[in-house]
Structure formats: structure tokens, C-alpha cells
PDB file of C-alpha atoms in Angstrom:
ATOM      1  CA  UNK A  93     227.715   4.148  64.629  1.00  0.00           C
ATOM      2  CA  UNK A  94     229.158   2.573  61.239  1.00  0.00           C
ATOM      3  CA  UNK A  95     230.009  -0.646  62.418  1.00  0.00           C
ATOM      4  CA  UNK A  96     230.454  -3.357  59.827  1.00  0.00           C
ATOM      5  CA  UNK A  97     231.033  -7.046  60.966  1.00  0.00           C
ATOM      6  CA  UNK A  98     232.073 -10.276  59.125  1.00  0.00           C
ATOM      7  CA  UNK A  99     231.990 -13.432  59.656  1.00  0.00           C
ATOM      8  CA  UNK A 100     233.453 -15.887  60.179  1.00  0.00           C
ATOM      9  CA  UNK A 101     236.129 -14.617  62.176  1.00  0.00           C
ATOM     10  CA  UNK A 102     237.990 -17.365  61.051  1.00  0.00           C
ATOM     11  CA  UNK A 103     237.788 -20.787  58.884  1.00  0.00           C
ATOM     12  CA  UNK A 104     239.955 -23.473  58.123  1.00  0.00           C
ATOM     13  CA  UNK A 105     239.058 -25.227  54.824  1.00  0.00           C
ATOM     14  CA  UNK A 106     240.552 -27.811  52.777  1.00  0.00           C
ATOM     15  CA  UNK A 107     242.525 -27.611  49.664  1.00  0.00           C
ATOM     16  CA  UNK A 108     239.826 -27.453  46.818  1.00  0.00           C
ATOM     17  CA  UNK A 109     236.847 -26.706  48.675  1.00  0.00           C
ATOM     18  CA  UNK A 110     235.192 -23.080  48.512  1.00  0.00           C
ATOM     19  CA  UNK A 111     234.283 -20.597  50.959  1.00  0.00           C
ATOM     20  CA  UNK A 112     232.379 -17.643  51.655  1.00  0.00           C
ATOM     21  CA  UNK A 113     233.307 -14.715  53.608  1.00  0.00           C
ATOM     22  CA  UNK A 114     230.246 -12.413  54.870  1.00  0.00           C
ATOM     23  CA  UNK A 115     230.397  -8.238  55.218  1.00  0.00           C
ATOM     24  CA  UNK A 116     227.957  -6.228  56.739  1.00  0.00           C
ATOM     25  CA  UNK A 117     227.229  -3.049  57.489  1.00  0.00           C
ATOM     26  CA  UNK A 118     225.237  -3.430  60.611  1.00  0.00           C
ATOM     27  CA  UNK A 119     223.738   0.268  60.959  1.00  0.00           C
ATOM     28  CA  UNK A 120     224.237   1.939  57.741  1.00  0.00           C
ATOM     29  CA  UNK A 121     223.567   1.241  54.071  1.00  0.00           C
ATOM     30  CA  UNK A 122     226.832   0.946  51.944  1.00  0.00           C
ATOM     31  CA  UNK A 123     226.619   0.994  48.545  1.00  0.00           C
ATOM     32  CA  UNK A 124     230.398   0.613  47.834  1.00  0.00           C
ATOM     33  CA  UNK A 125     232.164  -2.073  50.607  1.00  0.00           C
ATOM     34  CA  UNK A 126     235.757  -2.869  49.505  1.00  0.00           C
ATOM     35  CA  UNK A 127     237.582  -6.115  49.981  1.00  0.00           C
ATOM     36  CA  UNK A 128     241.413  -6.373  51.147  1.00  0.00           C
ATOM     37  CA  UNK A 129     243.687  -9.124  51.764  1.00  0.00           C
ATOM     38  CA  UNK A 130     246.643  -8.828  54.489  1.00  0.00           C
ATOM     39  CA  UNK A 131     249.710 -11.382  54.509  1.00  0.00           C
ATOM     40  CA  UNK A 132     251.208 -11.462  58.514  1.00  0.00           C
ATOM     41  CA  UNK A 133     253.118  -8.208  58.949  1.00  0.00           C
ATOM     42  CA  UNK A 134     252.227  -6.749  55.368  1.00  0.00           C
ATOM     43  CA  UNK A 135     250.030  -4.196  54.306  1.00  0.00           C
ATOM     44  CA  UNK A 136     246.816  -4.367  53.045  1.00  0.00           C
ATOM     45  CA  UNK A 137     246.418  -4.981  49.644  1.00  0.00           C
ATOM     46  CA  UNK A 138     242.923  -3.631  47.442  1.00  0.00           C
ATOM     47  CA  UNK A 139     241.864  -6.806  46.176  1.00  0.00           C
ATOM     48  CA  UNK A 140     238.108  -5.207  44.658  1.00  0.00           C
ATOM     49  CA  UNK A 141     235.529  -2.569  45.135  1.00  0.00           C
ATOM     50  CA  UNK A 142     231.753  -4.316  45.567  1.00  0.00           C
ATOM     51  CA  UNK A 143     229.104  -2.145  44.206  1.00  0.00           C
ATOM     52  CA  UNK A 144     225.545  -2.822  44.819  1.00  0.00           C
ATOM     53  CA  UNK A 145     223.467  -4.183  42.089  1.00  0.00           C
ATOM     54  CA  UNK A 146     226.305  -4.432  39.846  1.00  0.00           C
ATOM     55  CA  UNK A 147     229.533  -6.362  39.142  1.00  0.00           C
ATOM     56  CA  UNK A 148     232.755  -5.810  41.149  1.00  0.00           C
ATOM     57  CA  UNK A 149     235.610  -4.021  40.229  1.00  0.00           C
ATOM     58  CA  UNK A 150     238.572  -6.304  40.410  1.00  0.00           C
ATOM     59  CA  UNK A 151     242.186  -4.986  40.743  1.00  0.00           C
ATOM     60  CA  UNK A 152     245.263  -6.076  38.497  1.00  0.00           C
ATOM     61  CA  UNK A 153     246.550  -9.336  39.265  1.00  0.00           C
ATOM     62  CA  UNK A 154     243.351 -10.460  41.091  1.00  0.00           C
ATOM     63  CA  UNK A 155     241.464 -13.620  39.957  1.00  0.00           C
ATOM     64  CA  UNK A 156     238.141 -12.444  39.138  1.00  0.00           C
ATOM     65  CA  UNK A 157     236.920 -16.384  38.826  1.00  0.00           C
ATOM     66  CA  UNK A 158     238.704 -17.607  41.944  1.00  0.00           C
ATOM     67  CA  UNK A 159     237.893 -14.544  44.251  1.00  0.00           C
ATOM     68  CA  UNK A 160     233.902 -14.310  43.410  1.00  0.00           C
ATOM     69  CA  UNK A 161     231.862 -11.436  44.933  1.00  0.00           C
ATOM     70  CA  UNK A 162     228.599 -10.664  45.588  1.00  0.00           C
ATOM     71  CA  UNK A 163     227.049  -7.253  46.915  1.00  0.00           C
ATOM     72  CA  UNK A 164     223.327  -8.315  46.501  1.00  0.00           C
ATOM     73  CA  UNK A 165     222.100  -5.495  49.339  1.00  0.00           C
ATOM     74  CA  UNK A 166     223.455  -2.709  50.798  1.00  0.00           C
ATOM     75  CA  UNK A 167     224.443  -4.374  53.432  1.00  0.00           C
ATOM     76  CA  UNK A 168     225.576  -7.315  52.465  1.00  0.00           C
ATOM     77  CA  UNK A 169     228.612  -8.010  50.454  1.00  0.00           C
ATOM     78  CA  UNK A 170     230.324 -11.781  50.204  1.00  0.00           C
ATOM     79  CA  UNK A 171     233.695 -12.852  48.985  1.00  0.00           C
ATOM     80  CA  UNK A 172     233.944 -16.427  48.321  1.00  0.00           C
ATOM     81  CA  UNK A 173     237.267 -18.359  47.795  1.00  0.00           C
ATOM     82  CA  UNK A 174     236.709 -20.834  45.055  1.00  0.00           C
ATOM     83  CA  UNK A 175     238.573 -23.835  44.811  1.00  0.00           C
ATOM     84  CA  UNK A 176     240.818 -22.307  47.904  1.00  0.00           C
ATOM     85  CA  UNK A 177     244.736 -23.668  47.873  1.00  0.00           C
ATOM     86  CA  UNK A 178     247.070 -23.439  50.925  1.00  0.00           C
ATOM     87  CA  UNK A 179     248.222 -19.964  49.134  1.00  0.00           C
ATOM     88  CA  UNK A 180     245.068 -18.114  49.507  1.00  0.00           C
ATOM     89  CA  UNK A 181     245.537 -18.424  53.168  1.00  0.00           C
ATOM     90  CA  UNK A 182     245.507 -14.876  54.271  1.00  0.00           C
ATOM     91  CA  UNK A 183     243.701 -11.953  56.373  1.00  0.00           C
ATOM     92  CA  UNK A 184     240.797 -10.931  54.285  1.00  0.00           C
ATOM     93  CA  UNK A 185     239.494  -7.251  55.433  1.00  0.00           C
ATOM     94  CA  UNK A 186     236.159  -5.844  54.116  1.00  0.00           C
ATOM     95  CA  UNK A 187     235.123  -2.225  54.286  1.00  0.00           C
ATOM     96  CA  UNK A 188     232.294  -0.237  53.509  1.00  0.00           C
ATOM     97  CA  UNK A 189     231.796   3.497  52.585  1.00  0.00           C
ATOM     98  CA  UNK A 190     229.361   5.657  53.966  1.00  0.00           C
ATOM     99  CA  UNK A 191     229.958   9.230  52.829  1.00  0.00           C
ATOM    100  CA  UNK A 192     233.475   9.804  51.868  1.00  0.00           C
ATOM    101  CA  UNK A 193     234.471   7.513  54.785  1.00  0.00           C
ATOM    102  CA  UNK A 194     235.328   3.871  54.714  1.00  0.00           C
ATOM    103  CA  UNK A 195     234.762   2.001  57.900  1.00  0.00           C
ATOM    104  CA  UNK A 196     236.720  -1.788  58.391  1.00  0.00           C
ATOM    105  CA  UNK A 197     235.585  -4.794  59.533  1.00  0.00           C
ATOM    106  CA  UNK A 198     237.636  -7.234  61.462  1.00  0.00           C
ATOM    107  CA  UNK A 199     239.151  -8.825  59.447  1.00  0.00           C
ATOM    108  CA  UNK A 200     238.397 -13.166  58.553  1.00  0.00           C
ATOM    109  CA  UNK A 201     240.911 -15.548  58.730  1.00  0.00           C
ATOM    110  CA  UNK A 202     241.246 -18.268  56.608  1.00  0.00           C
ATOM    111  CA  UNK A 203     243.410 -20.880  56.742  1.00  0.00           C
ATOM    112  CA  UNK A 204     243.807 -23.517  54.110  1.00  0.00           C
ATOM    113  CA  UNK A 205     244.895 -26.951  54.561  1.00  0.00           C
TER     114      UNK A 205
ATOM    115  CA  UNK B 151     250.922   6.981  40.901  1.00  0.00           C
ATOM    116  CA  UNK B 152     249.834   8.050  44.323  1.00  0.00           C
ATOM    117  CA  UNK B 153     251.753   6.313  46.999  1.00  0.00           C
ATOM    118  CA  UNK B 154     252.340   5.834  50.770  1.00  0.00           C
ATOM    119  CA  UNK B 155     255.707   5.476  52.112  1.00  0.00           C
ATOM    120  CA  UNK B 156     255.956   5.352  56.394  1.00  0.00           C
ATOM    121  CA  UNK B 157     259.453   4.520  58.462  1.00  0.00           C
ATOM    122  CA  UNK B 158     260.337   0.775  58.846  1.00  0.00           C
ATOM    123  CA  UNK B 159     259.288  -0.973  61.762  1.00  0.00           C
ATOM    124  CA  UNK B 160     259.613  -2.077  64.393  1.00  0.00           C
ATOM    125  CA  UNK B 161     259.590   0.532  66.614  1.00  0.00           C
ATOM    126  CA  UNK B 162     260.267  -0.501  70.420  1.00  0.00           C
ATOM    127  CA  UNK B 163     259.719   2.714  72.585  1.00  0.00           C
ATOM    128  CA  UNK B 164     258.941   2.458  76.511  1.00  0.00           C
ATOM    129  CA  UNK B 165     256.568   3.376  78.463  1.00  0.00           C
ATOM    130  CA  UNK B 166     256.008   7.433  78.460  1.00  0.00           C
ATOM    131  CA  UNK B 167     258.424   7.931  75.271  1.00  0.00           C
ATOM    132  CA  UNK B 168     257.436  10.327  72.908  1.00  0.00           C
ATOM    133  CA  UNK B 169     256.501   8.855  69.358  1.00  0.00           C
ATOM    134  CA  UNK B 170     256.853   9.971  65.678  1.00  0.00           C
ATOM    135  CA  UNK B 171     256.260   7.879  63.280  1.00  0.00           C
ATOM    136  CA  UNK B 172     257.501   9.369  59.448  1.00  0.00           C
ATOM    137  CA  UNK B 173     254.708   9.294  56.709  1.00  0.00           C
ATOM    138  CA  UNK B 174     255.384  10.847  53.288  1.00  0.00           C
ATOM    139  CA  UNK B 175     253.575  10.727  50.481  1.00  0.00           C
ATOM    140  CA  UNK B 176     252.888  11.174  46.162  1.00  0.00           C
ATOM    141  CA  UNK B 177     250.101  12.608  45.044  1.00  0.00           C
ATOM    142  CA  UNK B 178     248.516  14.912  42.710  1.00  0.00           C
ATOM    143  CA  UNK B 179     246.682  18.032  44.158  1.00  0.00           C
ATOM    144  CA  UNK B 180     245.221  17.598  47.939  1.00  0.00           C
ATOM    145  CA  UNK B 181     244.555  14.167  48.816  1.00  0.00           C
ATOM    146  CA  UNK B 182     243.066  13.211  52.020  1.00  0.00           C
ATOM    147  CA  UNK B 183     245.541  11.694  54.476  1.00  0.00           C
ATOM    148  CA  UNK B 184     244.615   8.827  57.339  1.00  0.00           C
ATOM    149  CA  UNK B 185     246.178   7.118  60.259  1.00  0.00           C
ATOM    150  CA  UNK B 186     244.381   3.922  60.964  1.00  0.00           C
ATOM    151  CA  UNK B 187     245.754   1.644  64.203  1.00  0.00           C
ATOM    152  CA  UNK B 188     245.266  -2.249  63.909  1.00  0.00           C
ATOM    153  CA  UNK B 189     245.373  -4.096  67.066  1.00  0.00           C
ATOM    154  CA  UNK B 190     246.752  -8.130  66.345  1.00  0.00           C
ATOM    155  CA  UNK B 191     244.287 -10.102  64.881  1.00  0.00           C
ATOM    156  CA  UNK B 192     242.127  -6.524  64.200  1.00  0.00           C
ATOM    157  CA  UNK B 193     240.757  -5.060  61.433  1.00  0.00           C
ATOM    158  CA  UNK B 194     241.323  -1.598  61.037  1.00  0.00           C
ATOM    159  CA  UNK B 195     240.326   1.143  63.132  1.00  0.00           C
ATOM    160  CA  UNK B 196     240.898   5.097  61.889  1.00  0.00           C
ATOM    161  CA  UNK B 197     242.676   6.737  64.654  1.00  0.00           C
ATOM    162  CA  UNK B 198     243.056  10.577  62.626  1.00  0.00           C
ATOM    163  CA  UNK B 199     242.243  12.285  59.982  1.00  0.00           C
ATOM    164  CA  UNK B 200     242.757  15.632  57.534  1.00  0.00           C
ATOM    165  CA  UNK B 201     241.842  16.545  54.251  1.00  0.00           C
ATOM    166  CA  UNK B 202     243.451  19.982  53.889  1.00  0.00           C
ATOM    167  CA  UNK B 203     246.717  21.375  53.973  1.00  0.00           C
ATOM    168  CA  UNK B 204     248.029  22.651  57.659  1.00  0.00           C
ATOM    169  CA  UNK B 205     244.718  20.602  59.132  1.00  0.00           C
ATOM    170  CA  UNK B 206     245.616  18.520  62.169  1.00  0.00           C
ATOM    171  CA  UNK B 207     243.700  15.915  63.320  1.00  0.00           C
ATOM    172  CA  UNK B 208     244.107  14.514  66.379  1.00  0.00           C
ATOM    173  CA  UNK B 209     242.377  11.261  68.579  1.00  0.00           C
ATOM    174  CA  UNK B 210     243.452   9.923  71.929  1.00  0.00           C
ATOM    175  CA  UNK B 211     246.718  12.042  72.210  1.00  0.00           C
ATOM    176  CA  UNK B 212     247.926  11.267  68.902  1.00  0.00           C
ATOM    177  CA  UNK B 213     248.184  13.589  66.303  1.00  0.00           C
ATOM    178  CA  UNK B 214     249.334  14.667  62.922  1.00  0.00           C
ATOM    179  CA  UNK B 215     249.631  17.445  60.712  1.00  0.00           C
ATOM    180  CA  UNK B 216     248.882  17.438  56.570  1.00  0.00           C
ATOM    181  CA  UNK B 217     252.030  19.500  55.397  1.00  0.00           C
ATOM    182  CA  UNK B 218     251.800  20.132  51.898  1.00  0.00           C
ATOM    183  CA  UNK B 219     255.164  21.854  51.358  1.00  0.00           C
ATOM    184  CA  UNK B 220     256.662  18.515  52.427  1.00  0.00           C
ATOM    185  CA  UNK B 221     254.042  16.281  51.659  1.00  0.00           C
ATOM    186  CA  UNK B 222     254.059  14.297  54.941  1.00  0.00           C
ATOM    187  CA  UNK B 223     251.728  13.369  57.246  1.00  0.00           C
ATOM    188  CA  UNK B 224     253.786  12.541  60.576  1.00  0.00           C
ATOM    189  CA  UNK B 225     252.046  10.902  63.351  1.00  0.00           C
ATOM    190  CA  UNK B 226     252.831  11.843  66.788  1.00  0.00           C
ATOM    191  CA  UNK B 227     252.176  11.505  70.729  1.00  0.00           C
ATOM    192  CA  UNK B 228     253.243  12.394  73.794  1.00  0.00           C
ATOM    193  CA  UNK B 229     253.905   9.654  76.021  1.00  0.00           C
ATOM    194  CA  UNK B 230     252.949   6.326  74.937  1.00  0.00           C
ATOM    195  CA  UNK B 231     251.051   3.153  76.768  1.00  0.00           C
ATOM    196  CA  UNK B 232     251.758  -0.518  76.945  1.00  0.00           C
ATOM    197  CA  UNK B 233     248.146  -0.362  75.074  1.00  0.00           C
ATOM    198  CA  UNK B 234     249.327   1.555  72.227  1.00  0.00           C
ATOM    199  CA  UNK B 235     251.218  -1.602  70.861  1.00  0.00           C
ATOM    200  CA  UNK B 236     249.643  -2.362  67.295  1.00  0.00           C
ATOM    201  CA  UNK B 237     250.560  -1.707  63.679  1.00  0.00           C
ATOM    202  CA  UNK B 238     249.908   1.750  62.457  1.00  0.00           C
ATOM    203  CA  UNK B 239     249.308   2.523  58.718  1.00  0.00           C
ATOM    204  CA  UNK B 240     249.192   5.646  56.756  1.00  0.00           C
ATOM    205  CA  UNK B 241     246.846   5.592  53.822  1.00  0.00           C
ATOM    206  CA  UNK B 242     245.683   8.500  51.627  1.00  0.00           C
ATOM    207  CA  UNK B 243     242.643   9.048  49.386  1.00  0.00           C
ATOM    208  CA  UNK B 244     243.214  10.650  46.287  1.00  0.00           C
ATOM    209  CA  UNK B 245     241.235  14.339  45.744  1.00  0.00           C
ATOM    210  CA  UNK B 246     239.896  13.193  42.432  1.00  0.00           C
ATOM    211  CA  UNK B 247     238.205   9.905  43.860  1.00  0.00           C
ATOM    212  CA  UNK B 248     236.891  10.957  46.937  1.00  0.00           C
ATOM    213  CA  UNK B 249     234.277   8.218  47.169  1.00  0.00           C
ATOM    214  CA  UNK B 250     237.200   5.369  45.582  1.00  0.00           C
ATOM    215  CA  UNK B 251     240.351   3.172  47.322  1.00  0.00           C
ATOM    216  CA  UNK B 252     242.220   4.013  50.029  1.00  0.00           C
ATOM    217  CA  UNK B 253     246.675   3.945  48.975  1.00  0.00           C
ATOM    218  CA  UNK B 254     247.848   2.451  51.884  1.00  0.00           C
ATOM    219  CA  UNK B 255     251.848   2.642  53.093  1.00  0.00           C
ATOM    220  CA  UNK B 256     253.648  -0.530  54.445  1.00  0.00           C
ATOM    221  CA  UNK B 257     252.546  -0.117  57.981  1.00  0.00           C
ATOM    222  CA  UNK B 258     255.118   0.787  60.909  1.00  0.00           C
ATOM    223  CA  UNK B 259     254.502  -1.655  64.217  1.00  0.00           C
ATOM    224  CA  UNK B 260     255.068  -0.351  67.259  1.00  0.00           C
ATOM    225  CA  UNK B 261     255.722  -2.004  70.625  1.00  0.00           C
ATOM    226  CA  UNK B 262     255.705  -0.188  73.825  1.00  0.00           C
ATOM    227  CA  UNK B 263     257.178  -1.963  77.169  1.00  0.00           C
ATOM    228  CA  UNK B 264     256.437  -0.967  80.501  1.00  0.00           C
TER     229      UNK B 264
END
């Protein structure tokens, strides 16, 4: 149980085009899902918290108007990269809370050229 | 704030070593501590867990125990496998947002050769 996928797995975009990054919690309902990005051998990093029905939570330094999110079900929350640029290539990680638990997805990543 | 701090990686053990990895932390009251394994190219998986002092938790021979007195949260096993190669974080949960963000540390990777 609590499985959450996303998809892609992995896109390669070019420079000034947007794109969407899918979450779901496949068999549970997940009123909170988080969103984390991952540069290569770094830790993740909170980028927002998604809350159903309402707007995101977006952490310091994170561009609310470039990193756009969505959590129109529970259990669907999207993350699209607007107007992407070689350095928003990057591991993007989504989770999703059910109870006091969060449980990961694996992880999307984009590459853009 | 709260915080995370692990040991620097990499750590290159063989086959059957025994493994600690160091994870302290700074936090107010009794968070909840985590060990979560990611395999390359993974998202994140939870290996253990404990959300009280002198708990151990404990998954596929690893394990670790929440010491409050010296607020750590060291991971540990036996005798490691080829197949435990992957980057292990430490995260914690603070006790006043037990529904909210994880904290995670820097992640430790470890490689294990036959």
C-alpha cells in the first residue's frame, strides 16, 4: 500500500518551453503531497507543500510563477516548469502524506536543453 | 532551526563489514527521526523509523536508535550486501508539525564491493 507514482520518469525539453510533472497517489487519498528538487549527489531540497483545493505553500527562494502547482484532487498534484532554462534541470521528487507519514515517488527527471 | 547533520560520504565498506553511519540532530522537544535509502535514479524509500526517545526501529537488518541525551539517530547493520549500495539520508519531523516537512541531512552514499 501507499504507492504514489509520477510521470514522466523523465523529459527533455527545450529552453523556454514549459512542462508538467504528474503525482499520484495510486491507492490512497493525500490531501497534502510535497514537491522536492534533488541536484546529483545533493540532498533534497522542500521546494512546496500542495494542499488540496487550495493554493500551495511555496518555500523561500522558490519561484512561485516559474514553479506552478496544482493539487486539483486528492490524488493528483502537478508541478509545471514554466518557461524551463538549462538551470532548472534537476531531480524533481513528489510525496504525499497519508497519516503522519509521507510516502515518495520516484523521482522525474528533467533535462533542459 | 531544526536541522540534520549525517557523516560525509562516501563510504566504501566490503562485503560483510559492519556499518554506522553518524546522524545528529537540532531540534526542539521530540521530533520524529527517519532513515530513508535511495537507490540511483530512485526516489525515496523509508528504510526505519522512531518517534520516541530510546525507540529503535529497525528494517532489513538495519537499525537505529533515537537517543535523546545525545540527540543522534545512528544507523547501523551488521554485515552489509553489494545491494545495499545507495545514498542514505536522515531526515526528522519536527513534534510541533507532525502532519508538515520533512528536515532532511546531506545524505551519506555508501558503496559496498564484493
Amino acid at each position: 500500500g501507499a504507492v504514489v507514482s509520477q510521470h514522466p520518469s523523465w523529459v527533455i525539453c527545450k529552453s523556454g518551453t514549459s512542462v508538467k510533472i504528474e503525482c499520484r497517489s495510486l491507492d490512497f487519498q493525500a490531501t497534502t503531497m510535497f514537491w522536492y528538487r534533488q541536484f546529483p549527489k545533493q540532498s533534497l531540497m522542500l521546494m512546496a507543500t500542495s494542499n488540496e483545493g487550495s493554493k500551495a505553500t511555496y518555500e523561500q527562494g522558490v519561484e512561485k510563477d516559474k514553479f506552478l502547482i496544482n493539487h486539483a484532487s486528492l490524488t493528483l498534484s502537478t508541478l509545471t516548469v514554466t518557461s524551463a532554462h538549462p538551470e532548472d534541470s534537476s531531480f524533481y521528487i513528489c510525496s504525499a502524506r497519508l497519516d503522519y507519514e509521507q510516502y515518495f515517488g520516484p523521482g522525474t527527471r528533467l533535462t533542459v536543453t | 532551526g531544526d536541522s540534520v547533520t549525517q557523516m560525509e560520504g562516501p563510504v566504501t565498506l566490503s562485503e560483510e563489514a559492519f556499518l554506522t553511519i553518524n546522524c545528529t540532530y537540532t531540534a526542539t522537544g521530540y521530533p520524529s527521526l527517519f532513515w530513508y535509502v535511495q537507490y540511483p535514479g530512485e526516489g525515496l524509500q523509508l528504510l526505519l523509523k522512531a518517534t520516541k526517545a530510546d525507540d529503535k526501529g529497525s528494517n532489513k537488518g538495519f537499525e537505529a536508535t533515537y537517543r535523546k541525551e545525545t540527540t543522534s539517530f545512528h544507523l547501523e547493520k551488521g554485515s552489509v550486501q553489494v545491494s545495499d549500495s545507495a545514498v542514505y539520508f536522515c531526515a526528522l519531523r519536527s513534534a510541533y508539525n507532525q502532519g508538515g516537512k520533512l528536515i532532511f541531512g546531506q545524505g551519506t552514499e555508501l558503496s559496498v564491493k564484493p
